[in-house]
Tab-separated table of C-alpha atoms and ligand atoms in Angstrom:
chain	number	residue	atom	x	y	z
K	174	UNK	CA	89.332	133.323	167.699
K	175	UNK	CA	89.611	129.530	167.095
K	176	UNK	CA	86.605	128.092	166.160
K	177	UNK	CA	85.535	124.066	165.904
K	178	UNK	CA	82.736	123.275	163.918
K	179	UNK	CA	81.989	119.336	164.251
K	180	UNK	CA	79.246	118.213	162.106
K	181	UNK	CA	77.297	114.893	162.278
K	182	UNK	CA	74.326	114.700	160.520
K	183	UNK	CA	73.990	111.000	158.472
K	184	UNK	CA	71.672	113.364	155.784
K	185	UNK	CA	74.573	114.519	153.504
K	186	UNK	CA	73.314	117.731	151.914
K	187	UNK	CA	70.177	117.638	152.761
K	188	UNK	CA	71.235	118.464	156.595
K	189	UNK	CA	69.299	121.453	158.528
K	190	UNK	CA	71.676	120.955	161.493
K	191	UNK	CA	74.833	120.856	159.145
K	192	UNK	CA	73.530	124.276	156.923
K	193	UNK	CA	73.109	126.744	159.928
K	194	UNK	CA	76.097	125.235	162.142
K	195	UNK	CA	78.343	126.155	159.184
K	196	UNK	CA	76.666	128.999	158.218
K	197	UNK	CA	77.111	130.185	162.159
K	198	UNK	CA	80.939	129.118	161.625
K	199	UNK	CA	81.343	130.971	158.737
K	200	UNK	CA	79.841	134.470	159.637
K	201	UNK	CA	81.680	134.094	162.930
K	202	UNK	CA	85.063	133.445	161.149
K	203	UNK	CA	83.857	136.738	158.873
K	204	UNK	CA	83.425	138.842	162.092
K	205	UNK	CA	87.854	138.887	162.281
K	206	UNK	CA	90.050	138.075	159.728
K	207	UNK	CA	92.608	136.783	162.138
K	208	UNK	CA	90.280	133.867	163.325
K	209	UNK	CA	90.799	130.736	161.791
K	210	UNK	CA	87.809	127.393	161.178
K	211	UNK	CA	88.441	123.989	161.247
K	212	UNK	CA	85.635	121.553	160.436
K	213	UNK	CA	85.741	118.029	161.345
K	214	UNK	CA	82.701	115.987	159.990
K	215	UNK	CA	81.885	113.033	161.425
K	216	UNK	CA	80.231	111.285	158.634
K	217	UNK	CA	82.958	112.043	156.040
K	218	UNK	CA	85.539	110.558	158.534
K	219	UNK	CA	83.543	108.491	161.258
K	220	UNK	CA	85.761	108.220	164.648
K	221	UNK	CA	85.987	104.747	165.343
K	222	UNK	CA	83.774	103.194	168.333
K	223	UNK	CA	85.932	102.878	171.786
K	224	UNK	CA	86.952	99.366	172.515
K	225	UNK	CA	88.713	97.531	174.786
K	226	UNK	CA	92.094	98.287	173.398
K	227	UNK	CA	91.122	101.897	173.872
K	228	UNK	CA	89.437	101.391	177.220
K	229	UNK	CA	92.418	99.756	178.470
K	230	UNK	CA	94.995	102.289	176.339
K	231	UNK	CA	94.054	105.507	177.711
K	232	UNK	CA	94.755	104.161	181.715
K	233	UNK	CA	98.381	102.441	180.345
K	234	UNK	CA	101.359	105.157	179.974
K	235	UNK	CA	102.531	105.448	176.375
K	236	UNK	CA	105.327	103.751	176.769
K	237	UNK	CA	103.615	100.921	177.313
K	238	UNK	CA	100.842	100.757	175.132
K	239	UNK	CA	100.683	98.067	172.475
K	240	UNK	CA	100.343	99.447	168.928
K	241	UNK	CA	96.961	99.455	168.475
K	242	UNK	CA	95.975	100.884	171.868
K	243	UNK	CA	98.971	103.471	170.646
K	244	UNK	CA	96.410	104.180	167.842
K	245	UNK	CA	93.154	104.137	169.280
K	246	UNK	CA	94.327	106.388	171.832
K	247	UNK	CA	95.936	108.289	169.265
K	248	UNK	CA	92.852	108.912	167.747
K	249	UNK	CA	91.753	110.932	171.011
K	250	UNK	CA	94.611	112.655	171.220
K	251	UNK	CA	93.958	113.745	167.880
K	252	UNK	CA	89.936	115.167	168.693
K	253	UNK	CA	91.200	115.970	172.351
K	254	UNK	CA	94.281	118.741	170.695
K	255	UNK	CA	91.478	120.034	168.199
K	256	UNK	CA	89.037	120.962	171.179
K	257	UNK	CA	91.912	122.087	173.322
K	258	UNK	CA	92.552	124.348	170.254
K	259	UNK	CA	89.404	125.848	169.711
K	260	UNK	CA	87.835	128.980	171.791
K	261	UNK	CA	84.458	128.483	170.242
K	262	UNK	CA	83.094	125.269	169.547
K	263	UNK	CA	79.996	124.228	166.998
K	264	UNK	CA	78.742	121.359	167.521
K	265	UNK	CA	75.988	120.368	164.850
K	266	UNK	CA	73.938	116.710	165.309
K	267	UNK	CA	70.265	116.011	163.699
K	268	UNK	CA	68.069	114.742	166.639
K	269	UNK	CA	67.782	110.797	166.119
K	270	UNK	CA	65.896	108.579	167.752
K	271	UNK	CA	65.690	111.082	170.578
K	272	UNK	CA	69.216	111.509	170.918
K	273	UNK	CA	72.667	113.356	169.265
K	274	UNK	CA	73.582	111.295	166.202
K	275	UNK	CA	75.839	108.111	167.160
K	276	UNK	CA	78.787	109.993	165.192
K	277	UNK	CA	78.241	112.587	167.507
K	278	UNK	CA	78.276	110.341	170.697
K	279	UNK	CA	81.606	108.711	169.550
K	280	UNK	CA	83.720	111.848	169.317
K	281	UNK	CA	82.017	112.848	172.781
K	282	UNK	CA	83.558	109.402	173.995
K	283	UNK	CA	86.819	110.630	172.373
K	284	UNK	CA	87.020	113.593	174.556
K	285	UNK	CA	85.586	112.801	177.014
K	286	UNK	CA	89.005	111.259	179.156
K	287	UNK	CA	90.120	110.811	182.240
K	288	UNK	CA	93.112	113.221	183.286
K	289	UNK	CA	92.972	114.750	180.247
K	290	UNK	CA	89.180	116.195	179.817
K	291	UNK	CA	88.559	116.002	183.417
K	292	UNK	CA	89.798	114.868	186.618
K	293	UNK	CA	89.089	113.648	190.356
K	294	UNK	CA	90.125	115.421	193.302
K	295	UNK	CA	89.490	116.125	196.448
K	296	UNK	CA	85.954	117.746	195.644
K	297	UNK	CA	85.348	115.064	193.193
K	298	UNK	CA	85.062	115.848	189.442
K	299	UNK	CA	86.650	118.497	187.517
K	300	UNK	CA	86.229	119.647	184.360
K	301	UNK	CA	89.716	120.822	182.808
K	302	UNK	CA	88.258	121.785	179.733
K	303	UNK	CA	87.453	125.980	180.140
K	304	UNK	CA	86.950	129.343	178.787
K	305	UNK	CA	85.142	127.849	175.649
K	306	UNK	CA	82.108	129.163	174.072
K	307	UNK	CA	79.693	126.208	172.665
K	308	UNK	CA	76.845	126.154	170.236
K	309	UNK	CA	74.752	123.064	169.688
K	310	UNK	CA	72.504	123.388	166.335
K	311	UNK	CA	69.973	120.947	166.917
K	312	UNK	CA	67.778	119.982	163.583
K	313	UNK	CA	64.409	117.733	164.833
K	314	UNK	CA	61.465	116.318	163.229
K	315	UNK	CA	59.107	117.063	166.011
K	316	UNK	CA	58.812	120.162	168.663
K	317	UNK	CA	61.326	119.634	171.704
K	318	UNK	CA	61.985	122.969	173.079
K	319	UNK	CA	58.643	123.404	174.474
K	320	UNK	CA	54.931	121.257	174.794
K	321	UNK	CA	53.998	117.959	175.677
K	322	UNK	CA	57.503	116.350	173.980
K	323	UNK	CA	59.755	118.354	176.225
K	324	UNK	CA	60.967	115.554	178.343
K	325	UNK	CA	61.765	113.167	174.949
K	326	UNK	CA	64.530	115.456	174.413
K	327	UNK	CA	67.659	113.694	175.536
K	328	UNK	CA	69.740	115.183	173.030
K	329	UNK	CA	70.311	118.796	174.939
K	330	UNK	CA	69.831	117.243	178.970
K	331	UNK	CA	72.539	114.619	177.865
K	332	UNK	CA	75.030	117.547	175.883
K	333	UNK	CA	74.549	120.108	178.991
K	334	UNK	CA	75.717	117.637	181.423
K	335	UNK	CA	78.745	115.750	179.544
K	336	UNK	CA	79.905	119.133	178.244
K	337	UNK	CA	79.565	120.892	181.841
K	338	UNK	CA	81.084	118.172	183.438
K	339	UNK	CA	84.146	118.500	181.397
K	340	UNK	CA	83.952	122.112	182.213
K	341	UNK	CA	82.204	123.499	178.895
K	342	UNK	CA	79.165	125.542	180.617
K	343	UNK	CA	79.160	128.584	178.489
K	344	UNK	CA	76.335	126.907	176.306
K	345	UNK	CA	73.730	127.830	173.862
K	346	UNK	CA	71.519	125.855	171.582
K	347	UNK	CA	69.878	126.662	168.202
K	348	UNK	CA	67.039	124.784	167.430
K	349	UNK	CA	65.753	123.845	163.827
K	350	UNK	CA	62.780	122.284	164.826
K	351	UNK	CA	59.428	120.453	163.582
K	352	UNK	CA	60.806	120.149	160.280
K	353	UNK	CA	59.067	116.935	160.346
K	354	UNK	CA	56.130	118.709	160.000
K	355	UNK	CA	55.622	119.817	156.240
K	356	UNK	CA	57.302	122.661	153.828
K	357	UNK	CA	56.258	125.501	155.921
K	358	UNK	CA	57.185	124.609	159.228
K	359	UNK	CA	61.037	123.733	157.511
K	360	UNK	CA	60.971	127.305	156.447
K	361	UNK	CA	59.510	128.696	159.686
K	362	UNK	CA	62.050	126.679	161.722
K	363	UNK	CA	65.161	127.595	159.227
K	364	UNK	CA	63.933	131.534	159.470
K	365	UNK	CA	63.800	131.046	163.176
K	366	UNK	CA	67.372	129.452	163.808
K	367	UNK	CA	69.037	131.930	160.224
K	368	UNK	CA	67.693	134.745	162.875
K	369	UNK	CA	69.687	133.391	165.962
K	370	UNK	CA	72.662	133.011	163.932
K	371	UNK	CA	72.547	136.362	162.401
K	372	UNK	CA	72.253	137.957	165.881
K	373	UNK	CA	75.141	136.205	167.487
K	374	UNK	CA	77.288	137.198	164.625
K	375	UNK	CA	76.012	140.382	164.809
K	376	UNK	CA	76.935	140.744	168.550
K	377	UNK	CA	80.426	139.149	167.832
K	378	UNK	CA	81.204	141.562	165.143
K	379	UNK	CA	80.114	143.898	167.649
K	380	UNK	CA	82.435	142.685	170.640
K	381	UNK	CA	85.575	142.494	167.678
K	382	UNK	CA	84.755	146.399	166.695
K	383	UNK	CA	84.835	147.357	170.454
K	384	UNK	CA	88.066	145.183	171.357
K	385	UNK	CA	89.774	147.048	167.995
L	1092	FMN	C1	67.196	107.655	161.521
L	1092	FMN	C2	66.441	108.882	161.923
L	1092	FMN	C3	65.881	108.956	163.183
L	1092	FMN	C4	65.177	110.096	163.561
L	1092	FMN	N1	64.637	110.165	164.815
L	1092	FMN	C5	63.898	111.257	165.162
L	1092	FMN	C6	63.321	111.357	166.466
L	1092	FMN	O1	63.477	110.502	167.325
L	1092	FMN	N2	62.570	112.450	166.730
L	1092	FMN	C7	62.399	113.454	165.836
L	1092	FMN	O2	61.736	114.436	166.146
L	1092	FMN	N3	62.975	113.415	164.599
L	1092	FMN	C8	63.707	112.338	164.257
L	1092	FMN	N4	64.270	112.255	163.014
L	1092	FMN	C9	64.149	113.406	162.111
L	1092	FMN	C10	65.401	114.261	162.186
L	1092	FMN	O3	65.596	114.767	163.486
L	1092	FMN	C11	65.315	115.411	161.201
L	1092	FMN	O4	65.291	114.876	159.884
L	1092	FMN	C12	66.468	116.371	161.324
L	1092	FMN	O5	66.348	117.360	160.335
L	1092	FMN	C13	67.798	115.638	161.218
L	1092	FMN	O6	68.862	116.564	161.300
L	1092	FMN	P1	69.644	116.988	159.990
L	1092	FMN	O7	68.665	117.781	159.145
L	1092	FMN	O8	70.763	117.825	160.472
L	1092	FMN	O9	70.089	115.753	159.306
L	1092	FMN	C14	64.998	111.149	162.635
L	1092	FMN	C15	65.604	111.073	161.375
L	1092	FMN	C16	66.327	109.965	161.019
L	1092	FMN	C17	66.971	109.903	159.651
């Protein structure tokens, strides 16, 4: 197994959504000792915003592109072989201002192309990116998963839909949430999302021992 882990969070070490992501990619590495991790963190090396020289690169055949569309769109190429690569996916992102971190949205923009990600047809859109398994951990101040705030949450709506339509439906999310809400509810929401991790390594160690 391949696995991605893309991390995001702009709160260095202090990051909930960073800690159980990578602890999730690192007990999932654990479960085989023939599957392999690579990390790319957004914050340590920031993908650069699309502009025009990409949005007019990726639609102009290599050949032709000028050198700096030839490196924006290399940049994509770059994220786009890395996904391509992976069979499971992590993607980790602190919930800010009621959305996936900007870091986050920029390497969604980076993968998110046209004949490469996904493609038109007769039946309209198609999502050429399959047969991956994808975990969001999701660290918020306030409640999101349930209760009055529910539809403020446009960080999960937003990754279910760009994901899916790029054909990446095999979701699930792991919440840390409410840790805006003093010491104990951190430690109630980091017990709550350590459990989910444990159990889906558990059940992949599981599927490994019964494939052996
Ligand atoms: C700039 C900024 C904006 C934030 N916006 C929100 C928000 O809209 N709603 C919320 O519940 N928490 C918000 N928070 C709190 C974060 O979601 C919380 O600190 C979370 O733990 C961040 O993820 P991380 O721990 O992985 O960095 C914000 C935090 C920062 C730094």
């Amino acid at each position: 197994m391949s696995i991605l882990l893309v991390t995001s969070s702009p709160r260095g070490a202090a990051s909930h959504s960073t800690r159980v992501a990578t602890d999730l990619a690192q007990k999932l590495a654990a479960a085989d000792p023939s599957n392999t991790l690579v990390v790319r963190d957004l914050v340590a090396n920031p993908l650069p915003h699309i502009d025009p020289d990409y949005a007019t690169g990726i639609y102009t055949p290599a050949e032709a592109r000028t050198a700096r569309q030839a490196e924006v769109v290399g940049v994509s190429d770059a994220v786009l072989d890395e996904l391509f690569a992976a069979d499971t996916v992590i993607l980790a992102t602190g919930f800010i201002n009621f959305n996936i971190s900007s870091t986050l949205k920029s390497w969604v923009d980076h993968v998110a192309r046209s004949g490469k990600s996904f493609a038109y047809g007769e039946n309209g859109p198609k999502g050429l990116v399959n047969g991956k398994k994808v975990y969001i951990v999701l660290a918020s101040g306030g409640i999101y998963s349930e209760g009055a705030a529910v539809q403020m949450d446009h960080a999960v709506p937003y990754l279910r839909s760009v994901l899916g339509f790029l054909g990446m439906t095999d979701i699930e999310v792991i919440r840390v949430e409410g840790v805006g809400m003093g010491a104990d509810a951190v430690t109630a929401a980091l017990a709550k999302a350590t459990a989910k991790v444990d159990a889906i390594a558990a059940a992949t160690a599981d599927q490994v021992a019964a494939a052996a």
